[in-house]
CSV table of C-alpha atoms and ligand atoms in Angstrom, one decimal:
chain,number,residue,atom,x,y,z
A,1,MET,CA,0.0,0.0,0.0
A,2,GLU,CA,1.3,3.4,-1.0
A,3,ILE,CA,0.8,6.2,1.6
A,4,PHE,CA,0.6,9.9,0.6
A,5,SER,CA,0.3,13.1,2.6
A,6,GLN,CA,0.7,15.5,-0.2
A,7,ILE,CA,-2.0,16.2,-2.8
A,8,ALA,CA,0.4,16.6,-5.7
A,9,ASP,CA,2.2,13.3,-5.0
A,10,LEU,CA,-1.1,11.4,-4.8
A,11,GLN,CA,-2.4,12.9,-8.0
A,12,LYS,CA,0.8,12.0,-9.9
A,13,HIS,CA,0.5,8.4,-8.7
A,14,LEU,CA,-3.2,8.1,-9.5
A,15,HIS,CA,-2.6,9.8,-12.9
A,16,GLY,CA,-0.2,7.0,-13.8
A,17,LEU,CA,-2.6,4.3,-12.8
A,18,ARG,CA,-5.5,5.9,-14.7
A,19,ARG,CA,-3.4,6.1,-17.8
A,20,ALA,CA,-2.7,2.4,-17.5
A,21,GLY,CA,-6.5,1.9,-17.7
A,22,GLN,CA,-7.1,1.2,-14.0
A,23,SER,CA,-10.4,2.2,-12.4
A,24,VAL,CA,-10.3,4.0,-9.1
A,25,GLY,CA,-12.6,3.3,-6.1
A,26,PHE,CA,-12.6,5.8,-3.3
A,27,VAL,CA,-13.4,5.5,0.4
A,28,PRO,CA,-13.2,8.7,2.4
A,29,THR,CA,-12.9,8.3,6.2
A,30,MET,CA,-12.0,10.2,9.3
A,31,GLY,CA,-9.9,7.2,10.6
A,32,ALA,CA,-10.2,5.2,13.8
A,33,LEU,CA,-11.2,2.5,11.4
A,34,HIS,CA,-13.4,-0.5,12.2
A,35,GLN,CA,-15.2,-3.2,10.3
A,36,GLY,CA,-17.8,-0.7,8.9
A,37,HIS,CA,-15.0,1.1,7.1
A,38,LEU,CA,-13.4,-2.1,6.0
A,39,SER,CA,-16.7,-3.2,4.4
A,40,LEU,CA,-16.5,-0.2,2.2
A,41,ILE,CA,-12.9,-1.1,1.2
A,42,GLU,CA,-14.2,-4.6,0.4
A,43,ALA,CA,-17.0,-3.2,-1.8
A,44,ALA,CA,-14.5,-1.0,-3.6
A,45,ARG,CA,-12.2,-4.0,-4.2
A,46,GLN,CA,-15.0,-5.8,-5.9
A,47,THR,CA,-15.6,-3.1,-8.5
A,48,ASN,CA,-12.4,-1.2,-8.9
A,49,ASP,CA,-8.8,-2.1,-9.9
A,50,VAL,CA,-7.3,0.5,-7.4
A,51,VAL,CA,-8.8,1.3,-4.0
A,52,VAL,CA,-7.9,4.6,-2.4
A,53,ALA,CA,-8.9,5.4,1.2
A,54,SER,CA,-8.4,8.8,2.8
A,55,VAL,CA,-8.0,9.4,6.5
A,56,PHE,CA,-8.6,13.0,7.5
A,57,VAL,CA,-10.4,14.3,10.6
A,58,ASN,CA,-12.1,17.3,8.9
A,59,PRO,CA,-12.2,20.1,11.4
A,60,ILE,CA,-14.8,22.2,9.5
A,61,GLN,CA,-17.5,19.5,9.8
A,62,PHE,CA,-17.3,19.6,13.6
A,63,ASN,CA,-19.7,22.1,15.0
A,64,ASN,CA,-18.7,21.1,18.6
A,65,PRO,CA,-15.0,21.8,19.4
A,66,SER,CA,-15.0,19.2,22.3
A,67,ASP,CA,-16.2,16.5,19.9
A,68,LEU,CA,-13.3,17.4,17.6
A,69,ALA,CA,-10.9,17.4,20.5
A,70,VAL,CA,-11.8,13.8,21.7
A,71,TYR,CA,-12.3,12.4,18.2
A,72,PRO,CA,-10.0,9.2,18.1
A,73,ARG,CA,-6.9,9.4,16.0
A,74,THR,CA,-5.2,6.1,15.3
A,75,LEU,CA,-3.4,6.6,12.0
A,76,GLU,CA,-0.8,3.9,12.4
A,77,ALA,CA,-3.3,1.2,13.2
A,78,ASP,CA,-5.5,2.5,10.4
A,79,GLY,CA,-2.7,2.1,7.9
A,80,GLN,CA,-2.2,-1.5,9.0
A,81,MET,CA,-5.9,-2.3,8.8
A,82,LEU,CA,-6.2,-0.8,5.4
A,83,LYS,CA,-3.2,-2.7,4.1
A,84,ALA,CA,-4.5,-6.0,5.5
A,85,ALA,CA,-7.9,-5.3,3.9
A,86,GLY,CA,-6.3,-4.9,0.5
A,87,CYS,CA,-6.4,-1.1,0.1
A,88,HIS,CA,-3.9,0.1,-2.4
A,89,VAL,CA,-3.5,3.8,-1.6
A,90,LEU,CA,-3.9,5.7,1.6
A,91,PHE,CA,-4.2,9.5,1.5
A,92,ALA,CA,-3.6,11.0,4.9
A,93,PRO,CA,-3.1,14.8,4.5
A,94,SER,CA,-2.5,17.3,7.3
A,95,GLU,CA,-4.9,20.1,8.0
A,96,ALA,CA,-2.5,22.6,6.4
A,97,GLU,CA,-2.3,20.5,3.2
A,98,MET,CA,-6.1,20.3,2.9
A,99,TYR,CA,-6.8,23.9,4.0
A,100,PRO,CA,-3.8,26.2,3.5
A,101,GLN,CA,-6.4,28.9,4.0
A,102,PRO,CA,-9.8,28.6,5.6
A,103,PRO,CA,-12.2,27.7,2.7
A,104,GLN,CA,-14.5,30.5,1.7
A,105,LEU,CA,-16.9,28.3,-0.4
A,106,ARG,CA,-20.2,27.6,1.3
A,107,PHE,CA,-22.7,24.9,0.5
A,108,ASP,CA,-26.4,25.1,1.3
A,109,PHE,CA,-28.2,21.8,0.7
A,110,GLY,CA,-31.6,23.3,1.3
A,111,ASN,CA,-34.2,21.4,3.3
A,112,LEU,CA,-32.0,18.4,3.5
A,113,GLU,CA,-29.7,20.2,5.9
A,114,ARG,CA,-32.5,21.7,7.9
A,115,VAL,CA,-33.7,18.4,9.3
A,116,LEU,CA,-32.4,15.8,11.7
A,117,GLU,CA,-28.6,16.2,11.9
A,118,GLY,CA,-28.8,19.6,10.3
A,119,THR,CA,-30.9,20.9,13.2
A,120,PHE,CA,-28.4,19.8,15.8
A,121,ARG,CA,-25.2,20.3,13.9
A,122,PRO,CA,-25.3,23.7,12.2
A,123,GLY,CA,-22.6,24.0,9.5
A,124,HIS,CA,-21.9,20.3,9.6
A,125,PHE,CA,-23.1,19.5,6.1
A,126,ASN,CA,-21.3,22.5,4.6
A,127,GLY,CA,-18.1,21.1,6.1
A,128,VAL,CA,-18.9,17.7,4.6
A,129,GLY,CA,-19.7,19.2,1.2
A,130,VAL,CA,-16.4,21.1,1.1
A,131,VAL,CA,-14.2,18.2,2.2
A,132,VAL,CA,-16.0,15.6,0.0
A,133,GLY,CA,-16.0,17.9,-3.0
A,134,LYS,CA,-12.3,18.6,-2.5
A,135,LEU,CA,-11.5,14.9,-2.1
A,136,PHE,CA,-13.4,14.0,-5.2
A,137,ASN,CA,-11.5,16.6,-7.2
A,138,ILE,CA,-8.2,15.4,-5.8
A,139,VAL,CA,-8.8,11.6,-6.3
A,140,GLN,CA,-11.1,11.8,-9.3
A,141,PRO,CA,-12.6,8.4,-8.6
A,142,ASP,CA,-14.8,6.3,-10.8
A,143,ASP,CA,-16.8,5.1,-7.8
A,144,ALA,CA,-17.1,6.4,-4.2
A,145,TYR,CA,-18.3,4.3,-1.3
A,146,PHE,CA,-20.2,5.7,1.7
A,147,GLY,CA,-22.0,4.0,4.6
A,148,GLN,CA,-25.8,4.1,5.1
A,149,LYS,CA,-25.0,4.6,8.8
A,150,ASP,CA,-24.7,8.3,7.9
A,151,LEU,CA,-27.8,8.3,5.7
A,152,GLN,CA,-28.2,12.1,5.6
A,153,GLN,CA,-24.6,12.5,4.6
A,154,CYS,CA,-25.2,10.0,1.8
A,155,LEU,CA,-28.1,12.1,0.5
A,156,VAL,CA,-26.1,15.3,0.8
A,157,VAL,CA,-23.2,13.7,-1.1
A,158,ARG,CA,-25.7,12.5,-3.8
A,159,ARG,CA,-26.9,16.1,-4.2
A,160,LEU,CA,-23.3,17.3,-4.3
A,161,ILE,CA,-22.5,14.8,-7.1
A,162,ARG,CA,-25.6,15.8,-9.1
A,163,ASP,CA,-25.3,19.6,-8.6
A,164,LEU,CA,-21.6,19.7,-9.5
A,165,SER,CA,-21.7,17.0,-12.1
A,166,PHE,CA,-19.0,14.8,-10.5
A,167,GLY,CA,-18.6,11.9,-13.0
A,168,LEU,CA,-18.7,9.1,-10.5
A,169,ARG,CA,-21.0,6.4,-9.2
A,170,LEU,CA,-22.1,6.7,-5.5
A,171,HIS,CA,-22.4,3.4,-3.6
A,172,ILE,CA,-24.4,3.4,-0.4
A,173,CYS,CA,-23.3,0.4,1.6
A,174,PRO,CA,-25.1,-1.4,4.5
A,175,THR,CA,-24.4,-0.5,8.1
A,176,VAL,CA,-22.1,-3.0,9.9
A,177,ARG,CA,-23.2,-3.7,13.5
A,178,GLU,CA,-21.8,-5.2,16.6
A,179,ALA,CA,-23.4,-8.4,18.0
A,180,ASP,CA,-25.9,-6.4,20.1
A,181,GLY,CA,-26.9,-4.3,17.1
A,182,LEU,CA,-24.9,-1.2,17.9
A,183,ALA,CA,-23.8,0.4,14.7
A,184,MET,CA,-20.0,0.4,14.5
A,185,SER,CA,-18.6,3.9,14.9
A,186,SER,CA,-15.3,5.4,15.7
A,187,ARG,CA,-17.0,7.2,18.5
A,188,ASN,CA,-17.9,3.9,20.2
A,189,ARG,CA,-14.3,3.8,21.5
A,190,ASN,CA,-15.2,6.7,23.8
A,191,LEU,CA,-17.9,4.7,25.6
A,192,SER,CA,-17.1,3.3,29.0
A,193,LEU,CA,-17.8,-0.4,29.6
A,194,ALA,CA,-21.0,0.4,31.4
A,195,GLN,CA,-22.2,2.7,28.5
A,196,ARG,CA,-21.1,0.1,25.9
A,197,SER,CA,-23.4,-2.4,27.6
A,198,GLN,CA,-26.3,0.1,27.3
A,199,ALA,CA,-25.7,1.2,23.8
A,200,GLY,CA,-27.6,-1.7,22.1
A,201,PHE,CA,-30.8,0.0,23.3
A,202,ILE,CA,-30.7,2.3,20.3
A,203,TYR,CA,-30.9,-0.7,17.9
A,204,GLU,CA,-33.6,-2.3,20.0
A,205,GLN,CA,-35.7,0.9,19.6
A,206,LEU,CA,-35.1,0.8,15.8
A,207,GLN,CA,-36.2,-2.8,15.6
A,208,TYR,CA,-39.3,-2.0,17.8
A,209,THR,CA,-40.2,0.8,15.4
A,210,LYS,CA,-39.8,-1.5,12.4
A,211,GLN,CA,-42.1,-4.1,13.9
A,212,GLN,CA,-44.7,-1.5,14.7
A,213,LEU,CA,-44.6,0.1,11.3
A,214,LEU,CA,-44.9,-3.3,9.5
A,215,GLN,CA,-48.0,-3.9,11.7
A,216,GLY,CA,-49.4,-0.7,10.4
A,217,GLY,CA,-48.8,1.4,13.5
A,218,ALA,CA,-49.2,5.2,13.3
A,219,PRO,CA,-45.9,7.1,13.1
A,220,GLN,CA,-46.8,9.6,15.7
A,221,ALA,CA,-47.8,7.0,18.3
A,222,ILE,CA,-44.7,5.0,17.6
A,223,LYS,CA,-42.5,8.1,18.0
A,224,GLU,CA,-44.1,9.0,21.3
A,225,ALA,CA,-43.6,5.4,22.6
A,226,VAL,CA,-39.9,5.5,21.6
A,227,VAL,CA,-39.3,8.9,23.1
A,228,GLN,CA,-40.9,7.6,26.3
A,229,ALA,CA,-38.8,4.4,26.3
A,230,PHE,CA,-35.6,6.6,26.0
A,231,GLU,CA,-36.8,8.7,29.0
A,232,GLN,CA,-37.5,5.6,31.0
A,233,GLN,CA,-34.1,4.0,30.1
A,234,GLY,CA,-32.5,7.1,31.5
A,235,ALA,CA,-28.9,6.8,30.3
A,236,PHE,CA,-29.5,8.6,27.0
A,237,ARG,CA,-30.1,12.1,26.1
A,238,LEU,CA,-32.2,11.8,22.9
A,239,GLU,CA,-31.6,14.6,20.3
A,240,TYR,CA,-34.1,13.3,17.7
A,241,PHE,CA,-36.0,10.2,16.8
A,242,ASP,CA,-38.0,10.5,13.6
A,243,ILE,CA,-39.7,8.5,10.9
A,244,ALA,CA,-39.0,10.2,7.6
A,245,GLU,CA,-39.3,10.1,3.9
A,246,THR,CA,-36.2,8.5,2.5
A,247,GLU,CA,-35.3,11.0,-0.2
A,248,THR,CA,-35.7,14.3,1.7
A,249,LEU,CA,-35.7,13.0,5.3
A,250,THR,CA,-38.8,15.1,6.1
A,251,SER,CA,-40.8,13.8,8.9
A,252,ILE,CA,-43.9,11.8,7.9
A,253,GLU,CA,-47.3,11.6,9.6
A,254,ALA,CA,-48.9,8.8,7.6
A,255,LEU,CA,-47.6,5.8,5.8
A,256,ALA,CA,-50.2,5.9,3.0
A,257,GLY,CA,-48.6,5.8,-0.5
A,258,LEU,CA,-45.1,5.3,0.8
A,259,LYS,CA,-42.9,2.3,-0.3
A,260,GLU,CA,-40.2,2.9,2.3
A,261,VAL,CA,-39.4,5.1,5.3
A,262,ALA,CA,-36.2,5.9,7.2
A,263,VAL,CA,-36.2,5.7,11.0
A,264,CYS,CA,-33.4,8.0,12.2
A,265,VAL,CA,-32.1,8.6,15.7
A,266,ALA,CA,-29.4,10.6,17.4
A,267,ALA,CA,-28.7,10.3,21.2
A,268,TYR,CA,-26.0,11.2,23.6
A,269,LEU,CA,-24.7,8.4,25.9
A,270,GLY,CA,-22.6,10.4,28.4
A,271,ASN,CA,-20.6,12.7,26.2
A,272,THR,CA,-20.6,10.5,23.2
A,273,ARG,CA,-23.1,11.2,20.4
A,274,LEU,CA,-24.4,8.2,18.6
A,275,ILE,CA,-26.5,8.1,15.4
A,276,ASP,CA,-28.2,5.3,13.7
A,277,ASN,CA,-31.0,4.6,11.2
A,278,LEU,CA,-33.0,1.8,9.4
A,279,VAL,CA,-34.6,2.1,6.0
A,280,ILE,CA,-37.8,0.0,6.2
A,281,GLU,CA,-39.6,-1.3,3.1
A,282,LEU,CA,-43.3,-1.1,3.8
B,301,AMP,P1,-16.3,8.3,9.2
B,301,AMP,O1,-14.9,7.8,9.4
B,301,AMP,O2,-17.1,8.2,10.4
B,301,AMP,O3,-16.4,9.6,8.5
B,301,AMP,O4,-16.9,7.3,8.2
B,301,AMP,C1,-16.4,7.0,6.9
B,301,AMP,C2,-17.3,6.2,6.1
B,301,AMP,O5,-17.6,5.0,6.7
B,301,AMP,C3,-18.7,7.0,5.9
B,301,AMP,O6,-19.2,6.8,4.6
B,301,AMP,C4,-19.5,6.2,6.9
B,301,AMP,O7,-20.9,6.3,6.6
B,301,AMP,C5,-19.0,4.8,6.8
B,301,AMP,N1,-19.3,4.1,8.0
B,301,AMP,C6,-19.1,4.5,9.3
B,301,AMP,N2,-19.6,3.5,10.2
B,301,AMP,C7,-20.1,2.5,9.4
B,301,AMP,C8,-20.7,1.3,9.7
B,301,AMP,N3,-21.0,0.9,10.9
B,301,AMP,N4,-21.1,0.5,8.6
B,301,AMP,C9,-20.9,0.9,7.4
B,301,AMP,N5,-20.3,2.1,7.0
B,301,AMP,C10,-19.9,2.9,8.0
């Protein structure tokens, strides 16, 4: 596996590969890698000749400075995991390399960034848009791989690709979970043992919601029951729990006419913010 920290060196390397007719698959990450990330590498390996991963903790997508401060950074272990997973190229730039000056460009993704994560993380999706757009320009992949775990991010990236005509295919890959259903996340490392044993509750509530929806339950009543269950459980501070339309993530009140819905949740467990979702076919 080749490792680059400079944009120009990476581009030179990829230019050579592309001229040799190799297709490029790209997996952007913020590091502290786990099996969820590696599933994206595996998906890329199945479609592309060359797999490029990036590890960059993007400061401009953190609206909360203390979240950025405690975000795990494990570059050496990440490199080893990527190599073992068959990744060909790792791009791990410094902040100065990515942002020699603070970027002036601003994205507004409309309603998509005014719901769910957008409500609680002002400026987050602008930061995602800037870094993903920049990385797409740097890597110029044929295919890019993102996790459904961050569903709203996937929809924002899809808009970015369409609005700026990036010539690449977006692949949205399934969420990889721990045995108790907890969605794998770099932030899970910050949970205490006691918190880790409680964290499966989020997935239980998603499963409960799925059952209720498939039995024809009314979204509002289900939402109220889940909010109450979180209150009774006590360990979590729920930011949002919503049943939403899958393209726009706007909240829905009735299931009539819908083929699928997204159930989306964000909650703090101690100081750790966890998000998850299920897309449910009705
Ligand atoms: P992050 O390092 O958190 O920015 O994530 C990098 C990519 O990995 C994003 O596309 C995430 O959606 C994806 N990802 C994170 N966790 C998981 C997971 N548990 N399963 C599948 N993909 C994931």
